[in-house]
């Protein structure tokens, strides 16, 4: 059985997310998706618009996903080993970077293949957020307030 793993914030779920999950599932028997917890998103200097509980439920509900789990840290190799994953799927925007060249060596030593999928050009949660700010006339202050309201349920 080929087990694949991918991870992401999956905020403002869009066609790029769906493409990654669909392509990944096509290459493995079981696809496990790590969804970044809110605390780790903040650690990375960002803030998700959609709360973690909602984001993981959206990902879990996707027909290409066999299991969705919380991502508590950035150590993808550790998680792949714990899950018994044979493949790690990522967007090709990481391909060729120094960091990912090092990852390829480390993952290869463990028998885990990194597969890069074409990044869906022109779409990202960041771009969607920026477009919403412009269309709706959101200011930074209003964006913070809206984000806080989303998290206060």
PDB file of N, CA and C in Angstrom, residues 46-87:
ATOM      1  N   UNK A  46       1.408  34.470  10.216  1.00  0.00           N
ATOM      2  CA  UNK A  46       0.160  34.688   9.491  1.00  0.00           C
ATOM      3  C   UNK A  46      -1.011  34.448  10.431  1.00  0.00           C
ATOM      4  N   UNK A  47      -2.206  34.672   9.917  1.00  0.00           N
ATOM      5  CA  UNK A  47      -3.418  34.372  10.679  1.00  0.00           C
ATOM      6  C   UNK A  47      -4.456  33.825   9.711  1.00  0.00           C
ATOM      7  N   UNK A  48      -4.937  32.633  10.007  1.00  0.00           N
ATOM      8  CA  UNK A  48      -5.963  32.031   9.152  1.00  0.00           C
ATOM      9  C   UNK A  48      -7.293  32.759   9.354  1.00  0.00           C
ATOM     10  N   UNK A  49      -8.023  32.950   8.277  1.00  0.00           N
ATOM     11  CA  UNK A  49      -9.352  33.554   8.359  1.00  0.00           C
ATOM     12  C   UNK A  49     -10.361  32.536   8.886  1.00  0.00           C
ATOM     13  N   UNK A  50     -10.155  31.277   8.521  1.00  0.00           N
ATOM     14  CA  UNK A  50     -11.073  30.205   8.899  1.00  0.00           C
ATOM     15  C   UNK A  50     -10.456  29.447  10.077  1.00  0.00           C
ATOM     16  N   UNK A  51     -11.200  29.218  11.159  1.00  0.00           N
ATOM     17  CA  UNK A  51     -10.645  28.500  12.311  1.00  0.00           C
ATOM     18  C   UNK A  51     -10.235  27.069  11.959  1.00  0.00           C
ATOM     19  N   UNK A  52      -9.249  26.560  12.689  1.00  0.00           N
ATOM     20  CA  UNK A  52      -8.719  25.221  12.446  1.00  0.00           C
ATOM     21  C   UNK A  52      -9.815  24.153  12.372  1.00  0.00           C
ATOM     22  N   UNK A  53     -10.736  24.145  13.311  1.00  0.00           N
ATOM     23  CA  UNK A  53     -11.766  23.102  13.349  1.00  0.00           C
ATOM     24  C   UNK A  53     -12.571  23.067  12.052  1.00  0.00           C
ATOM     25  N   UNK A  54     -12.843  24.228  11.487  1.00  0.00           N
ATOM     26  CA  UNK A  54     -13.580  24.303  10.223  1.00  0.00           C
ATOM     27  C   UNK A  54     -12.703  23.865   9.050  1.00  0.00           C
ATOM     28  N   UNK A  55     -11.434  24.320   9.064  1.00  0.00           N
ATOM     29  CA  UNK A  55     -10.524  23.967   7.970  1.00  0.00           C
ATOM     30  C   UNK A  55     -10.302  22.457   7.892  1.00  0.00           C
ATOM     31  N   UNK A  56     -10.107  21.800   9.043  1.00  0.00           N
ATOM     32  CA  UNK A  56      -9.851  20.360   9.011  1.00  0.00           C
ATOM     33  C   UNK A  56     -11.118  19.611   8.578  1.00  0.00           C
ATOM     34  N   UNK A  57     -12.283  20.117   8.948  1.00  0.00           N
ATOM     35  CA  UNK A  57     -13.530  19.459   8.530  1.00  0.00           C
ATOM     36  C   UNK A  57     -13.735  19.594   7.020  1.00  0.00           C
ATOM     37  N   UNK A  58     -13.393  20.740   6.471  1.00  0.00           N
ATOM     38  CA  UNK A  58     -13.494  20.935   5.016  1.00  0.00           C
ATOM     39  C   UNK A  58     -12.570  19.946   4.310  1.00  0.00           C
ATOM     40  N   UNK A  59     -11.327  19.853   4.751  1.00  0.00           N
ATOM     41  CA  UNK A  59     -10.362  18.937   4.129  1.00  0.00           C
ATOM     42  C   UNK A  59     -10.813  17.494   4.303  1.00  0.00           C
ATOM     43  N   UNK A  60     -11.242  17.145   5.502  1.00  0.00           N
ATOM     44  CA  UNK A  60     -11.694  15.772   5.794  1.00  0.00           C
ATOM     45  C   UNK A  60     -12.866  15.373   4.890  1.00  0.00           C
ATOM     46  N   UNK A  61     -13.687  16.338   4.518  1.00  0.00           N
ATOM     47  CA  UNK A  61     -14.875  16.062   3.706  1.00  0.00           C
ATOM     48  C   UNK A  61     -14.580  15.902   2.218  1.00  0.00           C
ATOM     49  N   UNK A  62     -13.383  16.233   1.795  1.00  0.00           N
ATOM     50  CA  UNK A  62     -13.003  16.110   0.386  1.00  0.00           C
ATOM     51  C   UNK A  62     -12.880  14.632   0.025  1.00  0.00           C
ATOM     52  N   UNK A  63     -13.469  14.230  -1.080  1.00  0.00           N
ATOM     53  CA  UNK A  63     -13.497  12.814  -1.447  1.00  0.00           C
ATOM     54  C   UNK A  63     -12.118  12.226  -1.755  1.00  0.00           C
ATOM     55  N   UNK A  64     -11.120  13.054  -1.974  1.00  0.00           N
ATOM     56  CA  UNK A  64      -9.774  12.556  -2.268  1.00  0.00           C
ATOM     57  C   UNK A  64      -8.961  12.276  -0.998  1.00  0.00           C
ATOM     58  N   UNK A  65      -9.470  12.709   0.138  1.00  0.00           N
ATOM     59  CA  UNK A  65      -8.740  12.620   1.407  1.00  0.00           C
ATOM     60  C   UNK A  65      -9.230  11.418   2.213  1.00  0.00           C
ATOM     61  N   UNK A  66      -8.287  10.553   2.579  1.00  0.00           N
ATOM     62  CA  UNK A  66      -8.639   9.394   3.398  1.00  0.00           C
ATOM     63  C   UNK A  66      -8.597   9.714   4.887  1.00  0.00           C
ATOM     64  N   UNK A  67      -7.731  10.621   5.284  1.00  0.00           N
ATOM     65  CA  UNK A  67      -7.651  11.040   6.682  1.00  0.00           C
ATOM     66  C   UNK A  67      -7.063  12.438   6.744  1.00  0.00           C
ATOM     67  N   UNK A  68      -7.594  13.261   7.654  1.00  0.00           N
ATOM     68  CA  UNK A  68      -7.054  14.595   7.905  1.00  0.00           C
ATOM     69  C   UNK A  68      -6.628  14.640   9.361  1.00  0.00           C
ATOM     70  N   UNK A  69      -5.402  15.128   9.584  1.00  0.00           N
ATOM     71  CA  UNK A  69      -4.840  15.176  10.931  1.00  0.00           C
ATOM     72  C   UNK A  69      -4.286  16.574  11.201  1.00  0.00           C
ATOM     73  N   UNK A  70      -4.207  16.956  12.465  1.00  0.00           N
ATOM     74  CA  UNK A  70      -3.611  18.267  12.779  1.00  0.00           C
ATOM     75  C   UNK A  70      -2.110  18.269  12.497  1.00  0.00           C
ATOM     76  N   UNK A  71      -1.611  19.384  11.978  1.00  0.00           N
ATOM     77  CA  UNK A  71      -0.170  19.586  11.814  1.00  0.00           C
ATOM     78  C   UNK A  71       0.262  20.536  12.926  1.00  0.00           C
ATOM     79  N   UNK A  72       1.039  20.001  13.877  1.00  0.00           N
ATOM     80  CA  UNK A  72       1.465  20.777  15.039  1.00  0.00           C
ATOM     81  C   UNK A  72       2.843  21.405  14.883  1.00  0.00           C
ATOM     82  N   UNK A  73       3.677  20.865  13.964  1.00  0.00           N
ATOM     83  CA  UNK A  73       5.000  21.447  13.763  1.00  0.00           C
ATOM     84  C   UNK A  73       5.406  21.292  12.306  1.00  0.00           C
ATOM     85  N   UNK A  74       6.566  21.854  11.972  1.00  0.00           N
ATOM     86  CA  UNK A  74       7.005  21.901  10.577  1.00  0.00           C
ATOM     87  C   UNK A  74       7.807  20.668  10.148  1.00  0.00           C
ATOM     88  N   UNK A  75       8.006  19.709  11.031  1.00  0.00           N
ATOM     89  CA  UNK A  75       8.839  18.538  10.751  1.00  0.00           C
ATOM     90  C   UNK A  75       8.072  17.489   9.947  1.00  0.00           C
ATOM     91  N   UNK A  76       8.062  17.676   8.644  1.00  0.00           N
ATOM     92  CA  UNK A  76       7.326  16.774   7.753  1.00  0.00           C
ATOM     93  C   UNK A  76       7.943  15.379   7.705  1.00  0.00           C
ATOM     94  N   UNK A  77       9.262  15.285   7.831  1.00  0.00           N
ATOM     95  CA  UNK A  77       9.926  13.984   7.803  1.00  0.00           C
ATOM     96  C   UNK A  77       9.495  13.134   8.997  1.00  0.00           C
ATOM     97  N   UNK A  78       9.462  13.730  10.155  1.00  0.00           N
ATOM     98  CA  UNK A  78       9.037  13.012  11.362  1.00  0.00           C
ATOM     99  C   UNK A  78       7.621  12.463  11.188  1.00  0.00           C
ATOM    100  N   UNK A  79       6.717  13.290  10.680  1.00  0.00           N
ATOM    101  CA  UNK A  79       5.326  12.868  10.503  1.00  0.00           C
ATOM    102  C   UNK A  79       5.231  11.769   9.448  1.00  0.00           C
ATOM    103  N   UNK A  80       5.944  11.923   8.358  1.00  0.00           N
ATOM    104  CA  UNK A  80       5.926  10.881   7.316  1.00  0.00           C
ATOM    105  C   UNK A  80       6.380   9.542   7.892  1.00  0.00           C
ATOM    106  N   UNK A  81       7.427   9.561   8.689  1.00  0.00           N
ATOM    107  CA  UNK A  81       7.928   8.327   9.301  1.00  0.00           C
ATOM    108  C   UNK A  81       6.893   7.740  10.259  1.00  0.00           C
ATOM    109  N   UNK A  82       6.273   8.581  11.070  1.00  0.00           N
ATOM    110  CA  UNK A  82       5.252   8.119  12.019  1.00  0.00           C
ATOM    111  C   UNK A  82       4.054   7.499  11.294  1.00  0.00           C
ATOM    112  N   UNK A  83       3.683   8.079  10.157  1.00  0.00           N
ATOM    113  CA  UNK A  83       2.523   7.603   9.397  1.00  0.00           C
ATOM    114  C   UNK A  83       2.850   6.432   8.472  1.00  0.00           C
ATOM    115  N   UNK A  84       4.135   6.182   8.254  1.00  0.00           N
ATOM    116  CA  UNK A  84       4.537   5.155   7.301  1.00  0.00           C
ATOM    117  C   UNK A  84       4.334   5.605   5.868  1.00  0.00           C
ATOM    118  N   UNK A  85       4.394   6.920   5.650  1.00  0.00           N
ATOM    119  CA  UNK A  85       4.174   7.476   4.308  1.00  0.00           C
ATOM    120  C   UNK A  85       5.360   7.174   3.396  1.00  0.00           C
ATOM    121  N   UNK A  86       5.050   6.822   2.149  1.00  0.00           N
ATOM    122  CA  UNK A  86       6.060   6.561   1.124  1.00  0.00           C
ATOM    123  C   UNK A  86       6.322   7.792   0.271  1.00  0.00           C
ATOM    124  N   UNK A  87       5.346   8.727   0.279  1.00  0.00           N
ATOM    125  CA  UNK A  87       5.429   9.898  -0.595  1.00  0.00           C
ATOM    126  C   UNK A  87       4.974  11.141   0.152  1.00  0.00           C
TER     127      UNK A  87
END
